[in-house]
Coordinates of C-alpha atoms and ligand atoms in Angstrom, one line a residue:
X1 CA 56.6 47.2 22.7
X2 CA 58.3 50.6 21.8
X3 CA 61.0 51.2 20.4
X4 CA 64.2 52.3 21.8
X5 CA 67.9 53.6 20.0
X6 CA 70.1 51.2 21.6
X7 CA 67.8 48.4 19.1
X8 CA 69.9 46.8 16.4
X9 CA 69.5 48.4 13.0
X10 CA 69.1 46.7 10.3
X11 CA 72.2 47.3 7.7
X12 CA 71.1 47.9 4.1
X13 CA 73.1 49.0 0.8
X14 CA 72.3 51.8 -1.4
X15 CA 74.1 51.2 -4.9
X16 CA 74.3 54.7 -6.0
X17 CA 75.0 56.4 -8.8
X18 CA 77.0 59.7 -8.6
X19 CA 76.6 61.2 -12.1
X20 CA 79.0 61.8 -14.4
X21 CA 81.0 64.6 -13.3
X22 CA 78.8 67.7 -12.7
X23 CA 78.1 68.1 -9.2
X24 CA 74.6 69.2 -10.3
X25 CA 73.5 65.6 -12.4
X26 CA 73.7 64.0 -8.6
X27 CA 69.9 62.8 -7.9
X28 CA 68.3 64.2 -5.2
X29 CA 67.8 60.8 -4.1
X30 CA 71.4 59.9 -4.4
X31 CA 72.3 63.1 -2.1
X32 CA 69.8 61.6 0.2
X33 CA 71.0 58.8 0.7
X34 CA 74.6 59.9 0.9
X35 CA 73.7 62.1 3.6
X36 CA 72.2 59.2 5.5
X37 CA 74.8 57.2 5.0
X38 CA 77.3 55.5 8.5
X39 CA 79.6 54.0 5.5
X40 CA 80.7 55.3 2.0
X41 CA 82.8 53.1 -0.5
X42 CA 83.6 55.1 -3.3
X43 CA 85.0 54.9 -6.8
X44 CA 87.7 57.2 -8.6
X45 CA 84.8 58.4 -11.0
X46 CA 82.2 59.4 -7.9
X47 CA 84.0 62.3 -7.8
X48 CA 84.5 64.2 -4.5
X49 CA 81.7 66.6 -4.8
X50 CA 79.4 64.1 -2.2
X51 CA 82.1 64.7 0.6
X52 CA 80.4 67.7 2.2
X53 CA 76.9 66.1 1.7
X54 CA 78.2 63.3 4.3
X55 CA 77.8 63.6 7.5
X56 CA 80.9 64.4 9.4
X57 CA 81.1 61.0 11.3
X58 CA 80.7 59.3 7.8
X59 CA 82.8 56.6 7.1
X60 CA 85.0 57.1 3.7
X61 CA 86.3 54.0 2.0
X62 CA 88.3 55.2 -0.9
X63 CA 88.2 51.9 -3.5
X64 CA 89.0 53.5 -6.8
X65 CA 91.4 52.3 -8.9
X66 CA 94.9 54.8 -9.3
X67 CA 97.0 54.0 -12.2
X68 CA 96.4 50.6 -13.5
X69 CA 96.2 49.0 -10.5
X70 CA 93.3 48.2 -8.4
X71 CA 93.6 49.8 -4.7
X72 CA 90.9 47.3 -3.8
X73 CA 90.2 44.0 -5.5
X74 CA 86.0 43.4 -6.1
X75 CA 86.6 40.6 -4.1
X76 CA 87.4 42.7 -0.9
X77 CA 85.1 45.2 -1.9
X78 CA 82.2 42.9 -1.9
X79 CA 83.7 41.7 1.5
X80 CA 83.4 45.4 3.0
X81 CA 79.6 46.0 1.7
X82 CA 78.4 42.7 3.6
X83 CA 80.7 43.4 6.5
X84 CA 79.8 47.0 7.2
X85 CA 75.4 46.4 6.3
X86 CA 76.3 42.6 8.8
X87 CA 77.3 45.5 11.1
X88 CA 73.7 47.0 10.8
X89 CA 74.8 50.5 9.1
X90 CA 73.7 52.0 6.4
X91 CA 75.9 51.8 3.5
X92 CA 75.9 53.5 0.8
X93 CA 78.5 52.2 -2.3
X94 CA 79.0 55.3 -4.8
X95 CA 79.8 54.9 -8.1
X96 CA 80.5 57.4 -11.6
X97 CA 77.6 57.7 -13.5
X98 CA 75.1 55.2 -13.0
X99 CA 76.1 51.8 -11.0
X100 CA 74.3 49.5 -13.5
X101 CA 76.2 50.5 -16.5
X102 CA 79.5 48.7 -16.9
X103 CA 80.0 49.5 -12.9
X104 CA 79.7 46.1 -11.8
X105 CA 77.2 47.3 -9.8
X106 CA 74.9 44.0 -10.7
X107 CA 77.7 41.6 -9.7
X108 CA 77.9 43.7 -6.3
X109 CA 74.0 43.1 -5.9
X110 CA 73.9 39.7 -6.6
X111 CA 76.5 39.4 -3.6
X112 CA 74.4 41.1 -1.5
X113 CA 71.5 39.0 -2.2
X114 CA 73.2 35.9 -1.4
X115 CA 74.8 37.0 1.6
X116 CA 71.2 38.4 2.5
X117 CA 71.7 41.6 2.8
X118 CA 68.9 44.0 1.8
X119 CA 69.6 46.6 -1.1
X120 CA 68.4 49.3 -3.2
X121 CA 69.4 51.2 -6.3
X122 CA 69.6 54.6 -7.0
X123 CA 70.4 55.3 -10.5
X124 CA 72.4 57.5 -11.9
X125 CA 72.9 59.5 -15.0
X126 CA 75.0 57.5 -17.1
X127 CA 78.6 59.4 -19.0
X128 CA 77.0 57.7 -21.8
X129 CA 74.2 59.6 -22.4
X130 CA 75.5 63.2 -20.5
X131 CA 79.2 63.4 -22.1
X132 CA 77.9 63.3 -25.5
X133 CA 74.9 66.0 -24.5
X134 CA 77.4 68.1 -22.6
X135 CA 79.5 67.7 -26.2
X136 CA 75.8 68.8 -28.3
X137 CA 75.6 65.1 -29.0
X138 CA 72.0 64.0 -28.8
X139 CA 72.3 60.2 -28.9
X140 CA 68.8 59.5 -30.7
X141 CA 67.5 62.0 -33.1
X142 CA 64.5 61.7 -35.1
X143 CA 66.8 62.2 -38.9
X144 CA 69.6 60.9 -37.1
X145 CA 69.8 57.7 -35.3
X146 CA 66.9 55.6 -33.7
X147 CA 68.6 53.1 -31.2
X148 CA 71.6 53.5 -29.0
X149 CA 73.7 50.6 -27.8
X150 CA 76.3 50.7 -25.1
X151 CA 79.7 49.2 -25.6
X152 CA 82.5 48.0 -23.8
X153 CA 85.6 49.1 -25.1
X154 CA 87.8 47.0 -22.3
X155 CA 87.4 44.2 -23.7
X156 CA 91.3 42.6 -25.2
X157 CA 91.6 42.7 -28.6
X158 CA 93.9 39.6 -28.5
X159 CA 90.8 37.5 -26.8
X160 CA 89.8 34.9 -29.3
X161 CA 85.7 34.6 -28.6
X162 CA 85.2 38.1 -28.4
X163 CA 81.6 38.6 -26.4
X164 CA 80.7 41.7 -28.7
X165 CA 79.5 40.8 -32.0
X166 CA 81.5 43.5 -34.8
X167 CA 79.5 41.4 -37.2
X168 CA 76.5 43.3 -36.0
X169 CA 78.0 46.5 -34.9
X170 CA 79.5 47.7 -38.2
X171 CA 76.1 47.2 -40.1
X172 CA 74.4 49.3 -36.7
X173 CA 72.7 52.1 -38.4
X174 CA 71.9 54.0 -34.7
X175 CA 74.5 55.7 -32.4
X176 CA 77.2 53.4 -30.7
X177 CA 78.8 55.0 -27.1
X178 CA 81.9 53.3 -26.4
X179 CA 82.6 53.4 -22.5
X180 CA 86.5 52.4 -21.3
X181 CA 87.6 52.6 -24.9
X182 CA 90.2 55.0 -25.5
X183 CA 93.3 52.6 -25.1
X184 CA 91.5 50.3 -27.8
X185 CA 90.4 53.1 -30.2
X186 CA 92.5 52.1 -33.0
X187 CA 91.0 48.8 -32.6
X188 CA 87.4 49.5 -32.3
X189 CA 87.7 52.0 -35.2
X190 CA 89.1 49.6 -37.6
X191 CA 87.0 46.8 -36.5
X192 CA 83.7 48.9 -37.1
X193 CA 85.6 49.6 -40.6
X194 CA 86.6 45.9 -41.3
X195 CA 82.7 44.8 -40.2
X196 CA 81.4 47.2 -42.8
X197 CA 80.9 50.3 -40.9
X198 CA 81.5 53.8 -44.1
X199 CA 84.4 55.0 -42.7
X200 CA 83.3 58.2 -43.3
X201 CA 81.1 58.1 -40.1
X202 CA 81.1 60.6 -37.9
X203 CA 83.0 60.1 -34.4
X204 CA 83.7 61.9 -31.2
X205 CA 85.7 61.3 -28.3
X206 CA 84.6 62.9 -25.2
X207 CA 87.0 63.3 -22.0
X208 CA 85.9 64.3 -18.5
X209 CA 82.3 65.0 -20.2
X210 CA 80.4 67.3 -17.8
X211 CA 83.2 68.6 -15.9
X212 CA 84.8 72.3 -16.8
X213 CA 88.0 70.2 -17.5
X214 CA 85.7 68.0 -20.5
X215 CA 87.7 68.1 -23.6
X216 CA 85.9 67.1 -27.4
X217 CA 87.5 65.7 -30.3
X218 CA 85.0 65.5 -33.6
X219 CA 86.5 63.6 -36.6
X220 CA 85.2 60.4 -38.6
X221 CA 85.6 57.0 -38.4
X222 CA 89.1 56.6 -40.2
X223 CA 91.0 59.9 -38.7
X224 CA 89.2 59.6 -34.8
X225 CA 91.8 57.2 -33.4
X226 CA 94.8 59.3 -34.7
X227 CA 93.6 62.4 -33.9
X228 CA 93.2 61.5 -30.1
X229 CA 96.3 59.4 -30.0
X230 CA 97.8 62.5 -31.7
X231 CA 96.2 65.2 -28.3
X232 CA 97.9 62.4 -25.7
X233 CA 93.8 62.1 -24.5
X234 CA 93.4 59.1 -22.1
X235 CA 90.6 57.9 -19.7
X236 CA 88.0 58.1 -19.2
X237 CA 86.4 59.5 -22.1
X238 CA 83.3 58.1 -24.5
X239 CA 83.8 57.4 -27.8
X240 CA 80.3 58.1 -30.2
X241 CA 80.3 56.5 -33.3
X242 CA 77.1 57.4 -35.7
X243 CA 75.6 60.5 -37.9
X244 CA 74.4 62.1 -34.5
X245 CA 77.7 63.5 -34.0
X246 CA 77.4 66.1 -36.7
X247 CA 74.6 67.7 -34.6
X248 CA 77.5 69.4 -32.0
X249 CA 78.5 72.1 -34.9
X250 CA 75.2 73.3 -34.3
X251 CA 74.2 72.1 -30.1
X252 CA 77.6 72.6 -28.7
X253 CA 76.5 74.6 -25.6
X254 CA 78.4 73.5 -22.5
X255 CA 82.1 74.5 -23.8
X256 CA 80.7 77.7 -25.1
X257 CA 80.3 79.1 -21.1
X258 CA 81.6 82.1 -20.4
X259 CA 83.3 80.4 -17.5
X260 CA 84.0 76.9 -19.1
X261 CA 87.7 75.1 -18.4
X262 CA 88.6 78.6 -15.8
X263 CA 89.8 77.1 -12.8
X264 CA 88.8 80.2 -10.0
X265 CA 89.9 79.9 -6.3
X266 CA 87.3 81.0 -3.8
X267 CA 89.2 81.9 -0.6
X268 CA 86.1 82.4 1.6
X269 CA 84.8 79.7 4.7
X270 CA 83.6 77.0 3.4
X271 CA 80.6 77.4 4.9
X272 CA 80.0 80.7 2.4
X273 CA 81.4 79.5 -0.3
X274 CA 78.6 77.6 -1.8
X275 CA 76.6 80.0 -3.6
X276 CA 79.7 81.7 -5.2
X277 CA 80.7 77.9 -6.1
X278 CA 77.7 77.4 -7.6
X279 CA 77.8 80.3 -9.5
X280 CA 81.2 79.5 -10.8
X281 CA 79.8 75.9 -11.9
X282 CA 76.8 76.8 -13.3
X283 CA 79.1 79.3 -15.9
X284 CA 81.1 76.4 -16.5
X285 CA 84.0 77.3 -14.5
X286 CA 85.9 75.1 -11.9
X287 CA 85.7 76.5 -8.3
X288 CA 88.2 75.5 -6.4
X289 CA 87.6 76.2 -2.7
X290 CA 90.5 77.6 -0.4
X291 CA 89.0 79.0 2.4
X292 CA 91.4 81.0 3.9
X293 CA 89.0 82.2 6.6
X294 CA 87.1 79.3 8.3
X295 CA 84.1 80.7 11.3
X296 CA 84.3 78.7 14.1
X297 CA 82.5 79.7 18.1
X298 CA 84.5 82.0 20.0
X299 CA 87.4 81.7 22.2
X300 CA 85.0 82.0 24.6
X301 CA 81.2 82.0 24.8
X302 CA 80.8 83.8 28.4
X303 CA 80.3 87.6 26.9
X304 CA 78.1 86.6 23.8
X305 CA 76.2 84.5 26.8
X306 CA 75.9 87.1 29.0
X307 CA 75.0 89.6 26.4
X308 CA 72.2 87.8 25.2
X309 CA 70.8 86.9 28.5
X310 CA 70.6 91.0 28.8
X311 CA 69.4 91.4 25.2
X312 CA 66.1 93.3 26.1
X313 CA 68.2 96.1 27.4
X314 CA 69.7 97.2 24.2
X315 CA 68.6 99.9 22.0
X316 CA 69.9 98.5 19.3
X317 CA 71.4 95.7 18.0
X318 CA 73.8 95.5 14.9
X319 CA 75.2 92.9 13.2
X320 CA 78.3 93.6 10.0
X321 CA 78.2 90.0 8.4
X322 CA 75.8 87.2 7.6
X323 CA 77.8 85.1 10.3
X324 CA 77.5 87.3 12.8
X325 CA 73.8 86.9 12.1
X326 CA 74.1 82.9 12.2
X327 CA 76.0 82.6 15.1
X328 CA 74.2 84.7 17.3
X329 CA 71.1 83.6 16.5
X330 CA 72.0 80.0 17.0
X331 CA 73.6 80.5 20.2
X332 CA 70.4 82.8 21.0
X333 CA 68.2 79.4 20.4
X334 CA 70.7 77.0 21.5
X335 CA 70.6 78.5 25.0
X336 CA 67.2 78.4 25.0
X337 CA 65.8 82.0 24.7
X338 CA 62.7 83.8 23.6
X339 CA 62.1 85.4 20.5
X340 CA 59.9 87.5 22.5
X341 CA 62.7 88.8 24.5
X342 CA 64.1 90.7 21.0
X343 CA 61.2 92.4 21.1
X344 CA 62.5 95.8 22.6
X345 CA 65.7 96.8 20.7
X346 CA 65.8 98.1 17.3
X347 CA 68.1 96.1 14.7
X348 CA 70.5 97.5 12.0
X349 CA 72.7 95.6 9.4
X350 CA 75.8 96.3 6.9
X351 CA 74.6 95.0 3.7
X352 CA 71.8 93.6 2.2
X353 CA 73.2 89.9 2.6
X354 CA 73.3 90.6 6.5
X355 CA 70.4 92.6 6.3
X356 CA 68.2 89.1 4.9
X357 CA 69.9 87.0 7.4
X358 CA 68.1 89.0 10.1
X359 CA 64.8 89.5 8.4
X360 CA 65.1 85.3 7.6
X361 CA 64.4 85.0 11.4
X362 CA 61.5 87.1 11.4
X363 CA 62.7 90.3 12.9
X364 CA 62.1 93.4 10.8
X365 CA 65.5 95.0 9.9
X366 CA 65.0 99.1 11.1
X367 CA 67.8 100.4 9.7
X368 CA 70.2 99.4 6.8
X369 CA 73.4 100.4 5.8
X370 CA 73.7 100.9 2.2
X371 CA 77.6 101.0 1.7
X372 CA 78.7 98.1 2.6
X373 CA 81.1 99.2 4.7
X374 CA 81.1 99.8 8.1
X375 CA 81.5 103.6 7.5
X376 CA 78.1 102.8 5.6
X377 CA 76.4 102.4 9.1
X378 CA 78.2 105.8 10.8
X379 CA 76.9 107.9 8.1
X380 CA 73.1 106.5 9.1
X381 CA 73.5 107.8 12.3
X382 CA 74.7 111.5 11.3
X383 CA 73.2 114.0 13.0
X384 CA 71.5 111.7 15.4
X385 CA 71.8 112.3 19.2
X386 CA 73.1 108.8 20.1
X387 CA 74.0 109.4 24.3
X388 CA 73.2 107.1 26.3
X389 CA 71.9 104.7 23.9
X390 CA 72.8 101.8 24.1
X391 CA 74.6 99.3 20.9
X392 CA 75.2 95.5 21.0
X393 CA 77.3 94.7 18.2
X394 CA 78.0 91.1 18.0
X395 CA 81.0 90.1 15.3
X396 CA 83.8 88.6 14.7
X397 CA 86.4 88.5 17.4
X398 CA 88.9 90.3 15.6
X399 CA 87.3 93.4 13.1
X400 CA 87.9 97.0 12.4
X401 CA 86.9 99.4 15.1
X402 CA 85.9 102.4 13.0
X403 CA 81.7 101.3 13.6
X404 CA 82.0 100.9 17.6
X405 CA 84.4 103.9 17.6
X406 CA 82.4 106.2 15.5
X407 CA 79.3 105.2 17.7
X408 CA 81.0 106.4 21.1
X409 CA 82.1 109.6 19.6
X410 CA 78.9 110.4 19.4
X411 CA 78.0 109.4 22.9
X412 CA 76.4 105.6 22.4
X413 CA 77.6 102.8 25.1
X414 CA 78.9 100.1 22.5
X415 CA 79.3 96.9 23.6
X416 CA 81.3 94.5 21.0
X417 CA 81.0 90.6 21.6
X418 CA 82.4 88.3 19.5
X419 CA 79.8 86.2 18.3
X420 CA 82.0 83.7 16.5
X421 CA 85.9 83.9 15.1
X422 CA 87.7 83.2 11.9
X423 CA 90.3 81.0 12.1
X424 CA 93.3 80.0 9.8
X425 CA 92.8 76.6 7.4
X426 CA 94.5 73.5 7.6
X427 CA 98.1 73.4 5.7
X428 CA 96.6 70.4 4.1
X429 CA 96.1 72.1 0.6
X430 CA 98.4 74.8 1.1
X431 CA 101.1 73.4 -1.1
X432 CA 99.2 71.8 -3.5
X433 CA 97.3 75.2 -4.3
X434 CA 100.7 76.5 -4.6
X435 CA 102.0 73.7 -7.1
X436 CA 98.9 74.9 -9.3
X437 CA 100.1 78.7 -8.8
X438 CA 103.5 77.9 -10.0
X439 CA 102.2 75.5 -12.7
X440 CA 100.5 78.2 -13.8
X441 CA 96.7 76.2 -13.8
X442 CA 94.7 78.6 -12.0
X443 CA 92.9 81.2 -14.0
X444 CA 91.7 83.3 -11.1
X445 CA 91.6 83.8 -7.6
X446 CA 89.3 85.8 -5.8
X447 CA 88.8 87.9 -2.7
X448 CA 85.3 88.5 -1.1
X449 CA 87.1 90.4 2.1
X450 CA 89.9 92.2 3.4
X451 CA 90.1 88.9 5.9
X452 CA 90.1 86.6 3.0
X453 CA 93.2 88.9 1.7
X454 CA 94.9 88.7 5.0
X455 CA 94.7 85.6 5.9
X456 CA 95.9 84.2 2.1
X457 CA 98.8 86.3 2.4
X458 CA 99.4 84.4 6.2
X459 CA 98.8 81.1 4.7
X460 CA 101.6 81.6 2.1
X461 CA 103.7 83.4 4.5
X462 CA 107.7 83.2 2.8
X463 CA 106.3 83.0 -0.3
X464 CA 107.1 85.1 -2.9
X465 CA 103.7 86.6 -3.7
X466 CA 103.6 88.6 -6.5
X467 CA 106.2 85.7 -7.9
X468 CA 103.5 83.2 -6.9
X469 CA 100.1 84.9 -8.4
X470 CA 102.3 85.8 -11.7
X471 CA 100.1 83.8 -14.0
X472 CA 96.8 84.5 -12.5
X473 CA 93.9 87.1 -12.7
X474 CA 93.6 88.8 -9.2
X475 CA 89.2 89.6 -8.6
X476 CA 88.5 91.7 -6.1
X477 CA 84.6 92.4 -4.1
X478 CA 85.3 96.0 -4.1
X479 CA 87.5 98.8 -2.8
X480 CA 88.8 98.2 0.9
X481 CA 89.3 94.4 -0.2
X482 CA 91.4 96.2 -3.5
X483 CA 93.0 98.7 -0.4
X484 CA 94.1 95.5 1.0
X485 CA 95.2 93.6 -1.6
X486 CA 97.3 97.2 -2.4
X487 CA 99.0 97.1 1.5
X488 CA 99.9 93.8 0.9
X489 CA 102.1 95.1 -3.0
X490 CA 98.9 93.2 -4.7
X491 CA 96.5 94.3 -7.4
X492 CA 93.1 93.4 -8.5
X493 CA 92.9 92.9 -12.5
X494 CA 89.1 93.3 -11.6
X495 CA 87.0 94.9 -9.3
X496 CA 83.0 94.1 -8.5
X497 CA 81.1 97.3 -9.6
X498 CA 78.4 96.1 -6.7
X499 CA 80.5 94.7 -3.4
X500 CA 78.3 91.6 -3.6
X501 CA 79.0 87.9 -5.0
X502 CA 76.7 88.3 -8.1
X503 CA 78.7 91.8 -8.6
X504 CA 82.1 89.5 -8.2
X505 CA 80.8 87.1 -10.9
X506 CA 79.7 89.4 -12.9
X507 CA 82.7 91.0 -13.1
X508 CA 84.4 87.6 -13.8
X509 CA 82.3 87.2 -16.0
X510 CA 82.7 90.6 -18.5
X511 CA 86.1 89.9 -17.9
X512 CA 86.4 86.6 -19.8
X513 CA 83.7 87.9 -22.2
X514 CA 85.8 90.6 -23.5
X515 CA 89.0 88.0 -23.5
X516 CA 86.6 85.6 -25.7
X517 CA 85.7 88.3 -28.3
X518 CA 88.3 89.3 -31.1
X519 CA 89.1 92.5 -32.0
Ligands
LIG601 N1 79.0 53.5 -14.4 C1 79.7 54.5 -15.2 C2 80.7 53.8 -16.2 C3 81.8 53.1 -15.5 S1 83.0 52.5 -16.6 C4 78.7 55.4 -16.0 O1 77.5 55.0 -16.0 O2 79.1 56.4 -16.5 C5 84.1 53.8 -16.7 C6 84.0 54.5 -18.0 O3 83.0 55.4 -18.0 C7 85.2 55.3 -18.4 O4 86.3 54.5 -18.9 C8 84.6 56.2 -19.4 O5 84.5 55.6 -20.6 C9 83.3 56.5 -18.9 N2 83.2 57.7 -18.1 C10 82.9 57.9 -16.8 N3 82.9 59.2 -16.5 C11 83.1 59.9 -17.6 C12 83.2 61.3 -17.9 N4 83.0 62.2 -17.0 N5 83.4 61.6 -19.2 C13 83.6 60.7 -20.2 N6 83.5 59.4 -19.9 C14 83.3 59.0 -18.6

């Protein structure tokens, strides 16, 4: 017997931890499994990092909780698990943190197992144990503490046969993390206190540990409650309770990023926005993506088509951007070409980033441009009897015309296909990016283009610009993005020394340095 796709699959449930916060403390298991997933159900604190890591025909069942009601009770949620796996897809339920750990991910198991449907765990790191680190709270320490213990917070203070012991808690001589606590802080504070616990003990309360908007409040036992109630800080935080807590004077590291709590628009595609994301993350910044320029297949593929099946005949080929790269390449494949057949023409790139792309596909890059700019590529030729040769130059349908122009004038036959165009975003998050502008919330927006500066200044279109971007630092790649932020009555606070993403960061980066350091 073979098997064929139309056979029924098997449903199965992945309980799956998400990690705290920090797009980076996802397993790779966990991303694994969200990527394999037909059906998501998610929780408030899963965060929406996973949503590009689905596929796009995913299912997304959104069961959090807003406010203090439940937008799903467990009951149904437990109903949609066994439904969707009874259906024979493959669901994955995604939880904050780790799904065992005051998740009711175990209640959610033992329905699956008595409705027979198979399951697996993937766990997650736990805001118990990666708030208090991201705060420079270890939770056991050799001269410190040598147990932890996990509390819930939730639990009523008016319930008569409470089902934590405080008898035993106050005389606890390790760390306590408090999870769900910070309505009932007062409450756990003063019944640690009452139970015998020096009041004098170091506490911290940690809010949105591990994300660039985690905030940290150090006191001791007797102040702690006061001192939150005093900042307005609600969920979800952690409250640490024990001598550990003195250690973050000295292991504080997270909130000490250059980047940490900046909240920095990236207005390139999606799809290229990753890396500078990253970046942005790993400094402790918040990215907050805005692509203003999404790359999408041509109006038309017929010219790029008919191009490549004459791409032999060129003399050269030359590619400006990393997508042009991409996109011709996989329409190259898609269409089921040779590699061979590149064999004859020579191939030239703008930029070292568009100068990998080609070399990634094996094809030795002949000439590069070192400007990154398309006047960069002109200048290469100087001097160089070009007539008669002949140029493909696939790219964006709509670019500047100085490269191909500059060519003919010198006697090449240029032929420009668009290899892929850039199209306008959604409206979706146009006004909410513009409620942060005018709430003043967004540190920095940057520009890795002249097209991501065009096309932001389409998107807000009837906006008063300068009005709108009053509050906020304006980063710019390099100087024809600065030109066109300058056309459009704009100016960039910072320019990239080298017209790269790294340069861009970098410049971010001194930027805020010098802010940080008194004079
Ligand atoms: N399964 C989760 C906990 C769910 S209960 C885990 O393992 O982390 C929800 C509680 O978790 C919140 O009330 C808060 O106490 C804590 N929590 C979740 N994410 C947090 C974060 N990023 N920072 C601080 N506390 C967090």
């Amino acid at each position: 017997m073979s098997y064929t796709d139309d056979e029924q699959k098997e449903g199965i449930v992945y309980l799956v931890g998400s990690g705290p916060g920090d797009p980076g403390l996802l397993t790779l298991k966990a991303a694994e499994k969200i990527a394999e997933a037909d059906v998501i159900v998610y929780d408030y604190l899963a965060g929406h990092n996973f949503v590009h890591k689905a596929k796009p025909s995913a299912e997304l069942i959104y069961v959090g909780k807003s406010g203090k009601r439940h937008t799903v009770e467990q009951i149904d949620i437990n109903q949609i698990l066994v439904k969707k796996a009874g259906e024979g897809k493959t669901v994955v339920r995604l939880k904050g943190g780790d799904p065992y750990v005051f998740g009711r991910g175990g209640e959610e198991a033992e329905e699956l197992a008595a409705a027979g449907i198979p399951f697996e765990v993937v766990p997650g790191i736990t805001s118990a144990i990666a708030a208090p680190a991201y705060a420079g709270i270890p939770v056991t320490h050799r001269d410190h503490a040598s147990s932890v213990t996990f509390v819930t917070g939730h639990e009523d203070p008016a319930k008569e046969d409470s089902a934590i012991d405080w008898s035993v808690l106050g005389k606890n001589t390790g760390t306590l993390v408090f999870l769900m606590g910070v309505k009932n802080i007062e409450f756990i504070t003063r019944k640690l206190i009452s139970n015998g616990m020096d009041p004098s003990t170091p506490a911290a309360l940690v809010r949105w540990g591990t994300t660039p908007s985690q905030i940290s409040v150090t006191s001791d036992l007797t102040n702690i409650a006061g001192e939150c109630q005093l900042r307005g800080l609600a969920a979800p935080a952690v409250l640490i309770v024990g001598s550990v807590v003195s250690l973050r004077g000295a292991l504080s590291w997270y909130e000490k990023k250059t980047l940490f709590g900046k909240r920095i628009i990236v207005t390139r595609s999606r799809e290229q926005s990753r890396k500078m994301a990253e970046k942005i993350s790993a400094n402790g910044g918040e990215p907050i993506l805005f692509p203003t320029i999404e790359i999408a297949a041509p109006t038309d593929y017929g010219p790029l088509d008919d191009a490549i099946s004459r791409a032999s005949e060129f003399d050269w080929i030359l590619f400006t951007s990393e997508n042009g790269v991409k996109r011709f390449f996989k329409r190259f494949f898609d269409l089921g070409r040779d590699i061979r057949e590149l064999a004859g023409p020579k191939f030239g790139a703008i930029g070292p980033v568009t100068a990998n792309a080609i070399a990634s596909t094996g094809i030795k890059v002949e000439m590069l441009a070192k400007e990154f700019l398309a006047e960069g590529l002109l200048k290469v030729f100087e001097g160089e009897d070009l007539t008669g040769r002949r140029f493909l130059i696939p790219r964006a349908e709509k670019a500047r015309d100085v490269l191909p122009e500059g060519l003919e004038n010198k006697g090449a036959l240029v032929e420009v296909t668009p290899a892929y165009q850039t199209l306008r975003p959604s409206r979706a998050d146009v006004e909410s990016i513009k409620n942060s502008f005018l709430g003043k919330s967004i540190d920095a927006v940057t520009f890795t283009s002249s097209s991501t500066v065009n096309h932001f200044m389409e998107v807000f279109e009837g906006s008063d610009i300068k009005e709108l971007l009053s509050g906020t630092l304006i980063a710019s790649i390099g100087p024809i993005t600065s030109n066109t932020l300058g056309r459009h009555g704009l100016k960039a606070s910072i320019e990239a020394r080298e017209y790269t993403i790294d340069g861009l960061i970098k410049a971010l980066m001194s930027h805020y340095v010098k802010a940080k350091t008194p004079v």
